[in-house]
PDB file of C-alpha atoms in Angstrom:
ATOM      1  CA  MET A   1     -75.203  77.039 -74.768  1.00  0.00           C
ATOM      2  CA  THR A   2     -73.468  73.667 -75.041  1.00  0.00           C
ATOM      3  CA  VAL A   3     -75.520  70.509 -75.293  1.00  0.00           C
ATOM      4  CA  ASP A   4     -74.689  67.858 -72.732  1.00  0.00           C
ATOM      5  CA  PRO A   5     -75.214  64.176 -73.512  1.00  0.00           C
ATOM      6  CA  PRO A   6     -78.649  62.814 -72.511  1.00  0.00           C
ATOM      7  CA  GLY A   7     -78.653  61.709 -68.916  1.00  0.00           C
ATOM      8  CA  GLU A   8     -76.030  64.230 -67.855  1.00  0.00           C
ATOM      9  CA  PRO A   9     -77.272  67.416 -66.213  1.00  0.00           C
ATOM     10  CA  PRO A  10     -75.480  70.622 -67.140  1.00  0.00           C
ATOM     11  CA  ASP A  11     -72.644  71.288 -64.716  1.00  0.00           C
ATOM     12  CA  HIS A  12     -72.499  75.072 -65.021  1.00  0.00           C
ATOM     13  CA  LEU A  13     -75.160  75.702 -62.355  1.00  0.00           C
ATOM     14  CA  SER A  14     -73.247  76.651 -59.232  1.00  0.00           C
ATOM     15  CA  ASP A  15     -73.387  75.160 -55.774  1.00  0.00           C
ATOM     16  CA  TRP A  16     -74.430  78.649 -54.649  1.00  0.00           C
ATOM     17  CA  PHE A  17     -77.423  78.467 -56.992  1.00  0.00           C
ATOM     18  CA  TRP A  18     -78.638  75.109 -55.678  1.00  0.00           C
ATOM     19  CA  THR A  19     -78.120  76.088 -52.049  1.00  0.00           C
ATOM     20  CA  THR A  20     -80.040  79.310 -52.651  1.00  0.00           C
ATOM     21  CA  VAL A  21     -82.915  77.534 -54.427  1.00  0.00           C
ATOM     22  CA  GLU A  22     -83.200  74.984 -51.641  1.00  0.00           C
ATOM     23  CA  THR A  23     -83.077  77.703 -48.965  1.00  0.00           C
ATOM     24  CA  VAL A  24     -85.588  80.004 -50.673  1.00  0.00           C
ATOM     25  CA  CYS A  25     -87.988  77.141 -51.429  1.00  0.00           C
ATOM     26  CA  ARG A  26     -87.757  75.552 -47.969  1.00  0.00           C
ATOM     27  CA  ASP A  27     -91.061  77.218 -46.990  1.00  0.00           C
ATOM     28  CA  PRO A  28     -93.346  77.682 -50.030  1.00  0.00           C
ATOM     29  CA  ASP A  29     -95.350  80.335 -48.177  1.00  0.00           C
ATOM     30  CA  ARG A  30     -92.244  82.482 -47.609  1.00  0.00           C
ATOM     31  CA  VAL A  31     -90.593  82.448 -51.048  1.00  0.00           C
ATOM     32  CA  ASP A  32     -91.351  86.122 -51.729  1.00  0.00           C
ATOM     33  CA  ALA A  33     -90.098  87.184 -48.295  1.00  0.00           C
ATOM     34  CA  ALA A  34     -86.902  85.167 -48.763  1.00  0.00           C
ATOM     35  CA  LEU A  35     -86.312  86.821 -52.132  1.00  0.00           C
ATOM     36  CA  ILE A  36     -86.908  90.344 -50.814  1.00  0.00           C
ATOM     37  CA  ALA A  37     -84.317  89.677 -48.088  1.00  0.00           C
ATOM     38  CA  MET A  38     -81.633  88.930 -50.701  1.00  0.00           C
ATOM     39  CA  GLU A  39     -79.097  91.458 -51.969  1.00  0.00           C
ATOM     40  CA  PRO A  40     -79.781  92.833 -55.472  1.00  0.00           C
ATOM     41  CA  GLY A  41     -76.590  91.293 -56.899  1.00  0.00           C
ATOM     42  CA  ASP A  42     -77.590  87.893 -55.562  1.00  0.00           C
ATOM     43  CA  LEU A  43     -81.059  88.310 -57.064  1.00  0.00           C
ATOM     44  CA  GLU A  44     -79.470  89.048 -60.453  1.00  0.00           C
ATOM     45  CA  ARG A  45     -77.262  85.962 -60.162  1.00  0.00           C
ATOM     46  CA  LEU A  46     -80.196  83.793 -59.056  1.00  0.00           C
ATOM     47  CA  HIS A  47     -82.353  85.155 -61.881  1.00  0.00           C
ATOM     48  CA  ARG A  48     -79.757  84.318 -64.533  1.00  0.00           C
ATOM     49  CA  GLN A  49     -79.046  80.796 -63.278  1.00  0.00           C
ATOM     50  CA  LEU A  50     -82.726  80.016 -62.656  1.00  0.00           C
ATOM     51  CA  TRP A  51     -83.553  81.120 -66.184  1.00  0.00           C
ATOM     52  CA  GLU A  52     -80.776  78.873 -67.541  1.00  0.00           C
ATOM     53  CA  ALA A  53     -81.935  75.872 -65.487  1.00  0.00           C
ATOM     54  CA  VAL A  54     -85.556  76.271 -66.600  1.00  0.00           C
ATOM     55  CA  VAL A  55     -84.713  76.790 -70.281  1.00  0.00           C
ATOM     56  CA  GLU A  56     -82.554  73.668 -70.280  1.00  0.00           C
ATOM     57  CA  LEU A  57     -85.600  71.642 -69.241  1.00  0.00           C
ATOM     58  CA  LEU A  58     -87.541  72.970 -72.237  1.00  0.00           C
ATOM     59  CA  CYS A  59     -85.086  71.442 -74.742  1.00  0.00           C
ATOM     60  CA  ASP A  60     -83.842  67.963 -75.633  1.00  0.00           C
ATOM     61  CA  PRO A  61     -83.834  65.410 -74.112  1.00  0.00           C
ATOM     62  CA  PHE A  62     -87.120  66.578 -72.538  1.00  0.00           C
ATOM     63  CA  THR A  63     -88.918  67.826 -75.655  1.00  0.00           C
ATOM     64  CA  PRO A  64     -90.932  64.612 -76.245  1.00  0.00           C
ATOM     65  CA  TYR A  65     -92.219  64.669 -72.655  1.00  0.00           C
ATOM     66  CA  LEU A  66     -93.167  68.341 -72.257  1.00  0.00           C
ATOM     67  CA  PRO A  67     -96.786  69.326 -71.644  1.00  0.00           C
ATOM     68  CA  ASP A  68     -98.568  70.501 -74.804  1.00  0.00           C
ATOM     69  CA  SER A  69     -98.936  74.038 -73.503  1.00  0.00           C
ATOM     70  CA  GLU A  70     -95.823  76.244 -73.558  1.00  0.00           C
ATOM     71  CA  ASP A  71     -96.964  77.929 -70.336  1.00  0.00           C
ATOM     72  CA  GLY A  72     -97.588  74.526 -68.779  1.00  0.00           C
ATOM     73  CA  ALA A  73     -94.108  73.348 -69.750  1.00  0.00           C
ATOM     74  CA  GLU A  74     -92.570  76.478 -68.203  1.00  0.00           C
ATOM     75  CA  ASP A  75     -94.608  76.004 -65.013  1.00  0.00           C
ATOM     76  CA  VAL A  76     -93.465  72.395 -64.684  1.00  0.00           C
ATOM     77  CA  ALA A  77     -89.838  73.341 -65.410  1.00  0.00           C
ATOM     78  CA  HIS A  78     -89.939  75.973 -62.625  1.00  0.00           C
ATOM     79  CA  TRP A  79     -91.484  73.385 -60.300  1.00  0.00           C
ATOM     80  CA  VAL A  80     -88.711  70.872 -61.108  1.00  0.00           C
ATOM     81  CA  VAL A  81     -85.920  73.380 -60.457  1.00  0.00           C
ATOM     82  CA  SER A  82     -87.624  74.507 -57.241  1.00  0.00           C
ATOM     83  CA  ARG A  83     -87.407  70.946 -55.910  1.00  0.00           C
ATOM     84  CA  GLY A  84     -83.608  71.268 -55.828  1.00  0.00           C
ATOM     85  CA  ARG A  85     -80.476  69.739 -57.266  1.00  0.00           C
ATOM     86  CA  ALA A  86     -81.262  66.068 -56.500  1.00  0.00           C
ATOM     87  CA  HIS A  87     -84.673  66.257 -58.185  1.00  0.00           C
ATOM     88  CA  TYR A  88     -83.228  68.134 -61.179  1.00  0.00           C
ATOM     89  CA  HIS A  89     -80.412  65.610 -61.605  1.00  0.00           C
ATOM     90  CA  ALA A  90     -82.769  62.655 -61.240  1.00  0.00           C
ATOM     91  CA  LEU A  91     -84.882  64.028 -64.059  1.00  0.00           C
ATOM     92  CA  TRP A  92     -81.846  64.297 -66.317  1.00  0.00           C
ATOM     93  CA  ALA A  93     -81.106  60.636 -65.629  1.00  0.00           C
ATOM     94  CA  ARG A  94     -84.655  59.694 -66.714  1.00  0.00           C
ATOM     95  CA  PRO A  95     -86.115  62.388 -69.014  1.00  0.00           C
ATOM     96  CA  GLU A  96     -89.220  60.274 -69.598  1.00  0.00           C
ATOM     97  CA  THR A  97     -90.259  61.022 -66.011  1.00  0.00           C
ATOM     98  CA  PHE A  98     -90.736  64.735 -66.805  1.00  0.00           C
ATOM     99  CA  PRO A  99     -94.050  65.552 -65.099  1.00  0.00           C
ATOM    100  CA  SER A 100     -96.995  66.422 -67.323  1.00  0.00           C
ATOM    101  CA  TRP A 101     -98.210  68.929 -64.732  1.00  0.00           C
ATOM    102  CA  ARG A 102     -96.816  70.544 -61.610  1.00  0.00           C
ATOM    103  CA  PRO A 103     -98.227  68.717 -58.620  1.00  0.00           C
ATOM    104  CA  GLY A 104     -97.742  71.545 -56.122  1.00  0.00           C
ATOM    105  CA  LEU A 105     -96.915  75.175 -55.669  1.00  0.00           C
ATOM    106  CA  PRO A 106     -94.442  76.450 -58.256  1.00  0.00           C
ATOM    107  CA  GLY A 107     -91.946  77.363 -55.530  1.00  0.00           C
ATOM    108  CA  LEU A 108     -89.725  79.783 -57.394  1.00  0.00           C
ATOM    109  CA  THR A 109     -90.142  81.436 -60.769  1.00  0.00           C
ATOM    110  CA  VAL A 110     -88.006  83.719 -62.895  1.00  0.00           C
ATOM    111  CA  GLY A 111     -90.792  86.291 -62.688  1.00  0.00           C
ATOM    112  CA  GLN A 112     -90.780  86.236 -58.872  1.00  0.00           C
ATOM    113  CA  VAL A 113     -87.041  86.850 -58.775  1.00  0.00           C
ATOM    114  CA  ALA A 114     -87.352  89.699 -61.295  1.00  0.00           C
ATOM    115  CA  GLU A 115     -90.212  91.224 -59.273  1.00  0.00           C
ATOM    116  CA  ALA A 116     -88.228  91.027 -56.028  1.00  0.00           C
ATOM    117  CA  HIS A 117     -85.253  92.679 -57.744  1.00  0.00           C
ATOM    118  CA  HIS A 118     -87.506  95.440 -59.107  1.00  0.00           C
ATOM    119  CA  ARG A 119     -89.012  96.030 -55.666  1.00  0.00           C
ATOM    120  CA  ARG A 120     -85.508  96.300 -54.167  1.00  0.00           C
ATOM    121  CA  THR A 121     -83.892  98.444 -56.873  1.00  0.00           C
ATOM    122  CA  GLY A 122     -86.549  99.904 -59.158  1.00  0.00           C
ATOM    123  CA  ARG A 123     -84.673  98.300 -62.073  1.00  0.00           C
ATOM    124  CA  THR A 124     -86.020  95.669 -64.429  1.00  0.00           C
ATOM    125  CA  LEU A 125     -84.119  92.453 -65.097  1.00  0.00           C
ATOM    126  CA  GLU A 126     -84.276  91.519 -68.741  1.00  0.00           C
ATOM    127  CA  TRP A 127     -85.013  87.975 -69.789  1.00  0.00           C
ATOM    128  CA  ASP A 128     -86.406  86.212 -72.793  1.00  0.00           C
ATOM    129  CA  TRP A 129     -87.426  82.601 -73.339  1.00  0.00           C
ATOM    130  CA  ASP A 130     -85.911  82.532 -76.845  1.00  0.00           C
TER     131      ASP A 130
END
């Protein structure tokens, strides 16, 4: 993974990814239903890019601002990504504004995408935070 300069969000996350996140998260009560409606290949693609987006928020330049709990940091990172591209980019511009807690529903998590894929295909998507 390449390290981008502070203030610059990674540019490898696709337009498809951000459109999908914003569509899936439009109604927080229907995230699971929206995921189940997706094709397995799209779920795999979403899973991979969501994982990348979340992990990038758990590294510099955000490290000094992360919640003390690793689980809490992951929850907040999922919440940030679930808010969409504009919110994600705004945070990269001002890392010190990284929230210390997630103020609302998580929206979309790597685990939810993996679960939806498993329900659709019976196969497990592998992922690791390391």
